[in-house]
Coordinates of C-alpha atoms in Angstrom, one line a residue:
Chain A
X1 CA 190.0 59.8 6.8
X2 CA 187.5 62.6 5.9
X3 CA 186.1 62.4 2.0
X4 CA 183.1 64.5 1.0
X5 CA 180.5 64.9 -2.0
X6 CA 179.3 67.0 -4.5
X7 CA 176.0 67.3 -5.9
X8 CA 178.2 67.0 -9.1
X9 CA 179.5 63.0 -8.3
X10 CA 182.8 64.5 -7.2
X11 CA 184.5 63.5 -3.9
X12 CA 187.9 64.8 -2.0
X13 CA 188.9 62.8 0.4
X14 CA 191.5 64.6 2.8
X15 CA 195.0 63.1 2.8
X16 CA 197.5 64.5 5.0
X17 CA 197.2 68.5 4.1
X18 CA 196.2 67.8 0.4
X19 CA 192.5 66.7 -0.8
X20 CA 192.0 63.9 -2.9
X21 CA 189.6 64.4 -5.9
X22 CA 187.7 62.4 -8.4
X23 CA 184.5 61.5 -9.5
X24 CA 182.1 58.8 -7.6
X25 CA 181.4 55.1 -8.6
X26 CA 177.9 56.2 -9.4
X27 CA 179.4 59.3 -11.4
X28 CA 181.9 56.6 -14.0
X29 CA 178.5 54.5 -14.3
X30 CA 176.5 56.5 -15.7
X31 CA 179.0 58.0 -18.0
X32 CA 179.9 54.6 -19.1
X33 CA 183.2 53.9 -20.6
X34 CA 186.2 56.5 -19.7
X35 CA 188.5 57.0 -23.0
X36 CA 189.9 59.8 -21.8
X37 CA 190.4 62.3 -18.9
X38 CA 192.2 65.8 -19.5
X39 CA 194.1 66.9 -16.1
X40 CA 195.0 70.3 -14.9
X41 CA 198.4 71.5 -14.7
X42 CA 200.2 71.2 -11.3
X43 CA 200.3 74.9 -9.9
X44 CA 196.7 75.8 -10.8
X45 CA 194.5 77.0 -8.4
X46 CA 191.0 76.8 -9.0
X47 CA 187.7 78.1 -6.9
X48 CA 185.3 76.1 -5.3
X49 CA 183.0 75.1 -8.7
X50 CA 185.2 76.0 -11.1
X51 CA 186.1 73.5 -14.1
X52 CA 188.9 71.7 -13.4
X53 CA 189.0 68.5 -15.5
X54 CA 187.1 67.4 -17.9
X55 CA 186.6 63.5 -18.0
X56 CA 185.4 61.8 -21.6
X57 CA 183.1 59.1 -22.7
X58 CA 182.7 57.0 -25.9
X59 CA 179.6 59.0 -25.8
X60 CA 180.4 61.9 -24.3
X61 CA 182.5 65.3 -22.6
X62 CA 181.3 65.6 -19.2
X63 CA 183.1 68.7 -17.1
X64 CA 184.5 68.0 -13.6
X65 CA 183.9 70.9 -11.3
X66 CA 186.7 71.6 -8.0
X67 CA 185.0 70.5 -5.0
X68 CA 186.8 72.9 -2.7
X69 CA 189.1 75.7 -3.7
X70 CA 193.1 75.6 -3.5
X71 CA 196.3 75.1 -5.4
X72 CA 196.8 71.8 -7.4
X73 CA 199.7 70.1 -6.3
X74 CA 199.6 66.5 -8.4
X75 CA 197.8 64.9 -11.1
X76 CA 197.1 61.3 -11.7
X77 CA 199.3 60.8 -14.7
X78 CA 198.5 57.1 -15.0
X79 CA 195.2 58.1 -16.4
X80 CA 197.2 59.4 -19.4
X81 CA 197.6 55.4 -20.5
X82 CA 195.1 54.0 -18.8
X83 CA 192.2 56.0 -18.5
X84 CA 189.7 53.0 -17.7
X85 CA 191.2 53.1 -14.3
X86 CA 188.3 55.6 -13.4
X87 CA 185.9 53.1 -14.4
X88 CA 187.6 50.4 -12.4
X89 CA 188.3 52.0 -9.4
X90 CA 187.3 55.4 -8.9
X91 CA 187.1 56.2 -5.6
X92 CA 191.4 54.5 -5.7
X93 CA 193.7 54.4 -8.1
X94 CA 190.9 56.4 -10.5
X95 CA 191.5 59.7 -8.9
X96 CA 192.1 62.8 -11.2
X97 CA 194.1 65.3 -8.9
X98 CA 194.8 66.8 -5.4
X99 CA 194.3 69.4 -4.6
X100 CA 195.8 72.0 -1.4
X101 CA 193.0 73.1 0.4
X102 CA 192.9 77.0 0.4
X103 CA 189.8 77.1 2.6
X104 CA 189.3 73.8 4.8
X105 CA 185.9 75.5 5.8
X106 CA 184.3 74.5 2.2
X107 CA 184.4 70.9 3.1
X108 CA 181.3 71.9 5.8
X109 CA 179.0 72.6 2.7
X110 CA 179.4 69.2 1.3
X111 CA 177.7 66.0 1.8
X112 CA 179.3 63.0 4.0
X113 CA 179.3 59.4 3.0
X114 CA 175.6 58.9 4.2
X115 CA 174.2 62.1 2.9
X116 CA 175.9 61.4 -0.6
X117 CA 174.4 57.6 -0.7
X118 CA 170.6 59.2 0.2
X119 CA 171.3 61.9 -2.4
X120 CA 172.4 59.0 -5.3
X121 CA 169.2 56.9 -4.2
X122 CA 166.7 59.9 -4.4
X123 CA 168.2 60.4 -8.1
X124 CA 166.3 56.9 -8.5
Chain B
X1 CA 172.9 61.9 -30.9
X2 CA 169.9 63.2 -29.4
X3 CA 169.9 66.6 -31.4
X4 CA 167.6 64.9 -34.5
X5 CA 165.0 64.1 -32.1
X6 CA 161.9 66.6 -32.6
X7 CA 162.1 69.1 -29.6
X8 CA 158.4 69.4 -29.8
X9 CA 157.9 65.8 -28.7
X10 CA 157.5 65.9 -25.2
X11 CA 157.8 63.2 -22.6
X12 CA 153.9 62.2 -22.3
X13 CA 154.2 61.7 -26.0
X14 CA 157.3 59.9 -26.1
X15 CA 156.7 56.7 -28.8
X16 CA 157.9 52.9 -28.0
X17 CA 159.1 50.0 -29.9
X18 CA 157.4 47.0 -29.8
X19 CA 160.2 46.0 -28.2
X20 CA 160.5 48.0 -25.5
X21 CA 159.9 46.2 -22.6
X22 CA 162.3 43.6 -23.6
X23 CA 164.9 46.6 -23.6
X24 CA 163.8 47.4 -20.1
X25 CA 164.0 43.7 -19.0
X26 CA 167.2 43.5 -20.7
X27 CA 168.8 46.0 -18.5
X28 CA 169.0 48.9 -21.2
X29 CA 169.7 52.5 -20.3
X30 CA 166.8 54.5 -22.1
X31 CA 167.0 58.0 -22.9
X32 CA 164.7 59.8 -26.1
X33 CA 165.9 60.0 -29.6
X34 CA 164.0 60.8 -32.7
X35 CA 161.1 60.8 -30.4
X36 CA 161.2 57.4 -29.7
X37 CA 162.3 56.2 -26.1
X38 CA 165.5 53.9 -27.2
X39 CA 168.0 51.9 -25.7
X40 CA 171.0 53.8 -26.2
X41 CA 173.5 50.6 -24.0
X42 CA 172.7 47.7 -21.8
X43 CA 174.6 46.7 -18.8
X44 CA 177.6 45.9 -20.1
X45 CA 178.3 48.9 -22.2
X46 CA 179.0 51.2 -25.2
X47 CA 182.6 49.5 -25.4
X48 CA 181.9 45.9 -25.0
X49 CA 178.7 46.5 -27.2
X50 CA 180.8 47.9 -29.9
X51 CA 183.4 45.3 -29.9
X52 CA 181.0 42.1 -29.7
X53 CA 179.2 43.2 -33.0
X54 CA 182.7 43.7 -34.6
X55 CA 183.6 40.0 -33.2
X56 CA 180.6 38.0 -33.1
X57 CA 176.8 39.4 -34.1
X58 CA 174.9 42.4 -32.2
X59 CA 171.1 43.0 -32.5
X60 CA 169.5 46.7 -32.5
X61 CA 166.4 47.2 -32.1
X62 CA 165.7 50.3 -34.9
X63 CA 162.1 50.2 -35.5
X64 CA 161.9 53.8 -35.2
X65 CA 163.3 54.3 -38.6
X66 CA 160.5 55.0 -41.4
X67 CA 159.5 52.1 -43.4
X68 CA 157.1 52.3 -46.2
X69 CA 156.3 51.0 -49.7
X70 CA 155.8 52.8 -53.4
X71 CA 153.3 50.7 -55.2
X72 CA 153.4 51.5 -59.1
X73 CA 151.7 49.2 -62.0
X74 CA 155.5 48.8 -63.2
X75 CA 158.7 48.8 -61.9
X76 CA 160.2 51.3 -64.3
X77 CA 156.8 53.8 -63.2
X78 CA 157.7 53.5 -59.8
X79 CA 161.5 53.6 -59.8
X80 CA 161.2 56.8 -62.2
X81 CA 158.6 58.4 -59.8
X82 CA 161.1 57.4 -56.8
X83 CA 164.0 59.3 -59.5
X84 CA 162.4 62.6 -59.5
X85 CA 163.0 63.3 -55.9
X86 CA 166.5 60.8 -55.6
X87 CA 169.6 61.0 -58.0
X88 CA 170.6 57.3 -57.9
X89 CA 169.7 55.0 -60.7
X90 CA 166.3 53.2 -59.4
X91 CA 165.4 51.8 -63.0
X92 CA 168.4 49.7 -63.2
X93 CA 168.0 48.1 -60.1
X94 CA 167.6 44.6 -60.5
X95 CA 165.0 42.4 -58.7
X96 CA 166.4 41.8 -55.3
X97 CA 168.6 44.6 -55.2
X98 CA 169.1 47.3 -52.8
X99 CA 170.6 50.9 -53.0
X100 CA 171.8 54.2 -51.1
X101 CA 170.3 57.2 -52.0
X102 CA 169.2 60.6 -50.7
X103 CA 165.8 63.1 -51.2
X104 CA 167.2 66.2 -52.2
X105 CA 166.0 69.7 -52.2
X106 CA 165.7 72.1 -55.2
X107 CA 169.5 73.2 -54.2
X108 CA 170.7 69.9 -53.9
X109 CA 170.6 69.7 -50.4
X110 CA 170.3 66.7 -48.6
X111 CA 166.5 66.1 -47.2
X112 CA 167.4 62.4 -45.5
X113 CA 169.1 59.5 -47.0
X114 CA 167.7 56.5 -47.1
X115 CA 167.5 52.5 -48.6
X116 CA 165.8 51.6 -51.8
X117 CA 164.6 47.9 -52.6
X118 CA 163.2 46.4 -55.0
X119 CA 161.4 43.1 -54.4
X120 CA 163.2 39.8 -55.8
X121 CA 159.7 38.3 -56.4
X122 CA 158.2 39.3 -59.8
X123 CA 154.5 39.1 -58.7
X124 CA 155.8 42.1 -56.2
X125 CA 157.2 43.9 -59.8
X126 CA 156.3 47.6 -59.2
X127 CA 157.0 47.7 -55.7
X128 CA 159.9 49.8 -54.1
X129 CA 160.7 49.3 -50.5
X130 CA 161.8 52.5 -48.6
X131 CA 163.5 52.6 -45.0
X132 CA 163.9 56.3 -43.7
X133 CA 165.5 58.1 -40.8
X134 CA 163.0 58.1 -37.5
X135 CA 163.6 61.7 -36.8
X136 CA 162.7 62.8 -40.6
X137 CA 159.9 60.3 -41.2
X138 CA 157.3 61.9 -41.4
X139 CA 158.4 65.0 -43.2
X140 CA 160.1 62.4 -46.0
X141 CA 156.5 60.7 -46.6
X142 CA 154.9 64.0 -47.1
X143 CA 157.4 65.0 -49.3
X144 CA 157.1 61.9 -51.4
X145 CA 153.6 62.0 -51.5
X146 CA 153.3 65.6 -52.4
X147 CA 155.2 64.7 -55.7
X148 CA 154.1 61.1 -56.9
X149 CA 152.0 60.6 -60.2
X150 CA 148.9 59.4 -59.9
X151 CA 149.5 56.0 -60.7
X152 CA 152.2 55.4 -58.0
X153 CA 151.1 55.6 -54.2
X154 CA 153.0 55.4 -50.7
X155 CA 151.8 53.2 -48.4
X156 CA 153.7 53.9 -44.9
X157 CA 154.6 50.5 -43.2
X158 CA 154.1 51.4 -39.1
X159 CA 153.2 48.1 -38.5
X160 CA 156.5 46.4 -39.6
X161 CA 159.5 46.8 -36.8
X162 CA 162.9 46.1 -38.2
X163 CA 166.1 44.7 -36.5
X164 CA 169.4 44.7 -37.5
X165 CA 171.8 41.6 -36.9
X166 CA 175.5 42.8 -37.6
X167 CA 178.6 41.5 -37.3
X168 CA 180.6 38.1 -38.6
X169 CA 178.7 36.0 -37.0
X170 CA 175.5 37.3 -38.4
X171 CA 175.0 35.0 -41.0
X172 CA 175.3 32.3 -39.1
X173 CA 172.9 33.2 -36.7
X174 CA 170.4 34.4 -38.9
X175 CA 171.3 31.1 -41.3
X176 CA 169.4 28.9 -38.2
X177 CA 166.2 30.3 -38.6
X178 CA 166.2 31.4 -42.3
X179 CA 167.8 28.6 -44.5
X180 CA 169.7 29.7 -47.0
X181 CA 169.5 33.8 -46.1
X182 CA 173.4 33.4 -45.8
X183 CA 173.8 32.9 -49.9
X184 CA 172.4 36.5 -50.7
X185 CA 175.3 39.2 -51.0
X186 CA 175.4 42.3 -49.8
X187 CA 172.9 44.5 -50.6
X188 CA 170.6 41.6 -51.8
X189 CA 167.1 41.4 -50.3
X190 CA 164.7 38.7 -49.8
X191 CA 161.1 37.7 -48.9
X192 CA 161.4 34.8 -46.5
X193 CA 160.5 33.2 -43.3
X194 CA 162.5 33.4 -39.9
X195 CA 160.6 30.0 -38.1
X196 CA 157.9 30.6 -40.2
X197 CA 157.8 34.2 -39.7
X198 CA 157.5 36.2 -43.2
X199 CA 160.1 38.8 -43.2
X200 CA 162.0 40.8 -45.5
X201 CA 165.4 40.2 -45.1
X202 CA 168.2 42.9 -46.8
X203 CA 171.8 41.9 -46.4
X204 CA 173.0 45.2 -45.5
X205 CA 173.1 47.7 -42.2
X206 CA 175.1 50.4 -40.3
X207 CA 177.8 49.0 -39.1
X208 CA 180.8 48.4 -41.6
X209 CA 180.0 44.6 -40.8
X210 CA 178.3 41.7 -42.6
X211 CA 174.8 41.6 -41.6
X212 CA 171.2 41.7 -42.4
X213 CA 168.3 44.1 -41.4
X214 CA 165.3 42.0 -40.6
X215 CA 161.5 43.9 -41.2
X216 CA 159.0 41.9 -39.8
X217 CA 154.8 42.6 -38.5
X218 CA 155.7 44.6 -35.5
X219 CA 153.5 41.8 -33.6
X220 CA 155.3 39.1 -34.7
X221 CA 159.1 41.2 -33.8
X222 CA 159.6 40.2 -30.3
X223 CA 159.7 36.9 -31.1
X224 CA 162.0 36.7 -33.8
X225 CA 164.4 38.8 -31.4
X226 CA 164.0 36.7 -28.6
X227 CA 164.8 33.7 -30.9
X228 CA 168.0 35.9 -32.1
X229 CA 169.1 36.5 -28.6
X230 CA 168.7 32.3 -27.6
X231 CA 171.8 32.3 -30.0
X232 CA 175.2 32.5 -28.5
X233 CA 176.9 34.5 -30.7
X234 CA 173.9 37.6 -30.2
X235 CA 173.9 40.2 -28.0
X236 CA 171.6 43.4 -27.9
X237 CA 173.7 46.4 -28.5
X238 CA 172.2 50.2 -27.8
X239 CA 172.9 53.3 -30.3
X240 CA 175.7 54.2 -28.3
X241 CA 177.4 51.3 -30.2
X242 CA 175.5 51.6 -33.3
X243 CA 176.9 55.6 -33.7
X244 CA 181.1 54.5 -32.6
X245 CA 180.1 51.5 -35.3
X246 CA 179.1 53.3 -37.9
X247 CA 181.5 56.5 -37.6
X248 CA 184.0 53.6 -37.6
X249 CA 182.2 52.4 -40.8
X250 CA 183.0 56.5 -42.3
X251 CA 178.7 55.8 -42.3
X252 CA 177.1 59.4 -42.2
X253 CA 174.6 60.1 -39.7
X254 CA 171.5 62.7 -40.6
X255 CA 171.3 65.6 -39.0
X256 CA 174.8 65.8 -38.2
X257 CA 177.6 64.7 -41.6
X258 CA 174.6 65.1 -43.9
X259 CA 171.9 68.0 -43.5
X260 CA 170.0 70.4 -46.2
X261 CA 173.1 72.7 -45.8
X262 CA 175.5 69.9 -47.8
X263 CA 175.0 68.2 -51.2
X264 CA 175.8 65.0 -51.8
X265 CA 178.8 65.7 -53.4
X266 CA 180.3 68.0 -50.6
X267 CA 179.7 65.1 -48.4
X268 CA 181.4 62.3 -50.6
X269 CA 178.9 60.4 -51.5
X270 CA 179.2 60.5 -55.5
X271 CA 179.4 56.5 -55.4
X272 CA 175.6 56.6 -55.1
X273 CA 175.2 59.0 -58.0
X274 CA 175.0 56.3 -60.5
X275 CA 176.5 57.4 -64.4
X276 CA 172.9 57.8 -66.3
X277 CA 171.6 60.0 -63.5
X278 CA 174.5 62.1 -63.5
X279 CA 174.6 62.5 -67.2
X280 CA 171.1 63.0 -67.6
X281 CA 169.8 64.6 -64.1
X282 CA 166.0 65.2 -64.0
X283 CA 166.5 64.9 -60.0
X284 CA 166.0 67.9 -57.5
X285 CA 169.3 70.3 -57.6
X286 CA 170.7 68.4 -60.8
X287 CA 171.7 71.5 -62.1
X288 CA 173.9 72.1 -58.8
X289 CA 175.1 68.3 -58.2
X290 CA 176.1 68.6 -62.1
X291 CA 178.5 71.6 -61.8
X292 CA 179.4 70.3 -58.6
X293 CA 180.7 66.8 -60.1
X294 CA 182.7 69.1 -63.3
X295 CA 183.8 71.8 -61.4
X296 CA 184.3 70.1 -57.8
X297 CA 183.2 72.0 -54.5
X298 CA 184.9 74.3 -52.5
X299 CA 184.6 71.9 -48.8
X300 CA 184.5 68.4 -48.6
X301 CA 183.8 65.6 -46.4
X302 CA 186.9 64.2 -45.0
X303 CA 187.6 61.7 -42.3
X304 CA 190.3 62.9 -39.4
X305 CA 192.5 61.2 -37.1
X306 CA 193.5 63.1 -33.9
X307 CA 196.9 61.9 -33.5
X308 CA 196.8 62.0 -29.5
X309 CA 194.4 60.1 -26.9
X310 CA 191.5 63.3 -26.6
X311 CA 188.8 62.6 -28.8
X312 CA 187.0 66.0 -30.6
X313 CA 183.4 66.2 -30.7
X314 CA 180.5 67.5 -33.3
X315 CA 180.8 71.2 -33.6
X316 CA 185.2 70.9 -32.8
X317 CA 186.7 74.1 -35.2
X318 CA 189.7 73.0 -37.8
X319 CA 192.2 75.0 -38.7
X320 CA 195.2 75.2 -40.5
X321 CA 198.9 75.1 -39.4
X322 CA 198.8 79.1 -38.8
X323 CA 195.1 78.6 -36.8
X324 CA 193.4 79.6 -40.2
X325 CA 189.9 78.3 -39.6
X326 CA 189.5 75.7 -42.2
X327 CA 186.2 73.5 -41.5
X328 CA 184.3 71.9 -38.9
X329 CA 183.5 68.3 -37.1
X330 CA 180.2 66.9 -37.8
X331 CA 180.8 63.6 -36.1
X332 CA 183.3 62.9 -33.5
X333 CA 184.7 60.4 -30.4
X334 CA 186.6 57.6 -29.6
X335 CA 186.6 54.4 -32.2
X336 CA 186.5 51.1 -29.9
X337 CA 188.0 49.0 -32.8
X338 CA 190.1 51.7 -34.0
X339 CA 191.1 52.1 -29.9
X340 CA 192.0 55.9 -30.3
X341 CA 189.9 58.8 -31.4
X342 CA 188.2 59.6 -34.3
X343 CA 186.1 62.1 -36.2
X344 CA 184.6 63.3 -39.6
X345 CA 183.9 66.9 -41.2
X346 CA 183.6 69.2 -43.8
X347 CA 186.3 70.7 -44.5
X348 CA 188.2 73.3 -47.5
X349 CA 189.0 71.3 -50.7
X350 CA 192.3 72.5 -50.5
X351 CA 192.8 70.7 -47.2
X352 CA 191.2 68.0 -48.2
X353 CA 194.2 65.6 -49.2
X354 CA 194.8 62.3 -47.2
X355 CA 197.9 63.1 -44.7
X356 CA 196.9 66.6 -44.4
X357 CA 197.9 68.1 -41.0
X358 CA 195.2 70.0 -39.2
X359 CA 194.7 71.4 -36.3
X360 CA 191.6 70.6 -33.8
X361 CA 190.9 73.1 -31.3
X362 CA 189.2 71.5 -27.9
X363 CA 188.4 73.6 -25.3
X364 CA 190.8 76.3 -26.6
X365 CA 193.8 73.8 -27.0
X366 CA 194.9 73.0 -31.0
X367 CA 195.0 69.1 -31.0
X368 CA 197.6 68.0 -34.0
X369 CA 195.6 65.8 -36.3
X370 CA 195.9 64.5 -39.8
X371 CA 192.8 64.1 -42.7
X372 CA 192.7 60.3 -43.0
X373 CA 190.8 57.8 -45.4
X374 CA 187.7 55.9 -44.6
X375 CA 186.0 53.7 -43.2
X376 CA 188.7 54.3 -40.5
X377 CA 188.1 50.0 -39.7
X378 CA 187.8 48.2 -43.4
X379 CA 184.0 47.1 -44.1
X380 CA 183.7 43.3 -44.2
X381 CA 181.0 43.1 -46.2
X382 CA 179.7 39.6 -48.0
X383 CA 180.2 40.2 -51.3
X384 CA 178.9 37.2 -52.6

């Protein structure tokens, strides 16, 4: 099972011929409490880096960027009721959407597991 | 809620609270504000934090807010100096009182707002006590002393720190260390000692809750925190939790619901305009704030409920059923307590009415939402 990073905190982690994506461990702890996540609609395609969800704080918006480009296919409608999920767990059952990949070449510009845990500790 | 903080402060000159590195031992996430390096939540969170001060008693550190002290040979000199730059009534308040108030500008515009009070001791008779938003501070004690007669004088207090204990176990707490503090109602102050510590103790704070603020020599504040904290019922709680608290509370925060753009009576805070003050003005902007409290305004502050899950932040556009633009939120998010989201603004008189549908608009979208009363959570103050 193949996941990759973002400098951004998100991850996609390849699932059959869809990517999962979502937002790190590190990424929900420093934004703190999740109250609220706002999900695509299934059929939209977005480009690598383009706004795709946008995930809410008590404290604050914070924008959630596509890792790769494609078409989404499903979103995480538990999140709707339970959005503390992403706190919780959110490399599982905290994930926001998956996406179909349009371009499986963007996943060679991201970071792997060991790259993204040197990039986190460098942030200090 | 780092947008009051004074963009020409710059890291190297970023100012501490005597208690700050008990905030860093205690695990607190730090980030600027007001120019002051503050905790804004510890470990547990913004959530938790909230919720224990609305169940047991938080502590917050807010020594960054402006204290200082009028000194007048009487206390009808001094309150009536305090009068020309306020519009609530200083004169009447009683020994061991406290009040709200703002300094307003020749418009009427709100400068800051601030706490009045006025000593319960009488050999302290002539004395006013003045606690001040950190990010205006300075400005407001120029101000004041710019207009005082020469027989009243400010003396700025940055040696006192001041910590707020909130919540409904905050009496009891406090009550350990400072017997008999738990008889004073709200808005009642008092000289006294926390373990032999003098302090001034008000019963009042920014939370909606029962609590007290505590100023004490900022040499002596670490202990009476740490003695706070030995308590079971304490916990330290960030300004995260202090801001969902008091926009909870329907509490206006400078800079953001109250700014020199909105009078006091756009922003619905007439309760603080006591009756000889607004019968006989004699404040900055009276003329204004008079025609204002006849003839009514044409926006108003108004608290709204989003009636979904997405909360709608400062700067969120209102409109009207058609998509009419009718006002703006000053303060917005998610209420802990209230567990749903939340917000106040200004918004057109006409719309102003309790139940009144509006229309939010988040990132393009118009969220349904209705104009609702406040405090959105009832205050559980100790009335005595």
């Amino acid at each position: 099972m193949t996941t990759r990073y973002t400098k951004d905190h998100e991850y996609v982690r390849l699932e059959d011929d869809a990517g999962v994506v979502g937002i790190t461990d590190y990424a929900q702890s420093q934004l703190g409490d999740v109250v609220f996540v706002e999900l695509p609609d299934v059929g939209k395609s977005f480009k690598q880096g383009e706004q795709a969800a946008v995930v809410e704080s008590v404290k604050a918006a914070s924008e959630v960027y596509a890792p790769v480009s494609g078409e989404v296919v499903a979103v995480n409608g538990d999140l709707e009721g339970a959005p503390a999920t992403v706190n919780e767990d959110a490399a599982g059952k905290g994930w926001f959407l998956k996406i179909r990949l349009a371009n499986a070449g963007e996943l060679d510009g991201l970071m792997d597991e060991a790259a993204y845990a040197a990039f986190v500790k460098s942030l200090g | 809620m780092t947008d009051t903080s004074n963009p020409a402060v710059t890291a190297s000159q970023v100012l501490r609270t005597p208690l700050h590195a008990l905030h860093l031992a205690s695990g607190a996430r730090m980030a600027p504000f007001a120019g002051y390096d503050m905790p804004i939540q510890y470990a547990e969170g913004i959530l938790a934090e909230h919720l224990h001060t609305r169940a047991a008693a938080g502590l917050f550190d807010v020594s960054h807010m402006g204290q200082g002290f009028l000194i007048g040979p009487d206390h009808a000199t001094t309150a009536r100096a305090l009068e020309a730059l306020c519009p609530a009534d200083i004169v009447d308040l009683a020994p061991g009182r406290q009040r709200y108030t703002q300094f307003l500008d020749e418009t009427g515009g709100i400068l800051d707002d601030l706490m009045v009070t006025r000593p319960a001791d009488p050999d302290e008779d002539g004395a006013l006590m003045l606690v001040v938003n950190a990010a205006c501070k300075e400005q407001d004690f120029a101000h004041v002393e710019a207009h005082l007669p020469l027989n009243v004088r400010l003396i700025r207090a940055p040696h006192r720190a001041l910590l707020a204990l909130q919540g409904p176990k905050a009496a009891e707490a406090l009550e350990k260390h400072c017997q008999g503090i738990g008889s004073i109602a709200f808005m009642s102050a008092a000289s006294t000692l926390f373990d032999g510590i003098s302090c001034h103790v008000s019963r009042s704070g920014y939370t909606g809750e029962d609590g007290f603020e505590i100023s004490v020599r900022a040499d002596k504040v670490e202990r009476v925190a740490r003695a706070l904290l030995r308590e079971p019922e304490v916990k330290l709680i960030g300004l995260g939790a202090r801001d969902s608290l008091r926009l909870e509370a329907g509490l206006c925060l400078y800079g953001h619901d109250i700014d020199r753009t909105t009078s006091p009576v756009e922003a619905a805070l007439t309760w603080s305009i006591q009756k000889r003050r607004r019968q006989e003005g004699g404040f900055p902007g009276a003329d204004r704030i008079q025609r204002e409290l006849a003839d009514g305004t044409a926006r108003r502050r108004v608290g709204i409920v989003p009636e979904g899950r997405q909360p709608a932040r400062e700067g969120t556009e209102i409109t009207d059923a058609s998509g009419a633009k009718i006002g703006v939120v000053t303060s917005g998010g998610f209420g802990p307590s209230l567990g749903g989201p939340l917000a106040m603004g200004y918004v057109d008189t006409a719309h102003s009415a309790l139940g009144t549908p509006v229309q939010l608009v988040v990132r393009g979208k118009a969220l349904p939402a209705k104009i609702a009363a406040m405090p959105f959570v009832p205050h559980s103050y100790f009335r005595g």
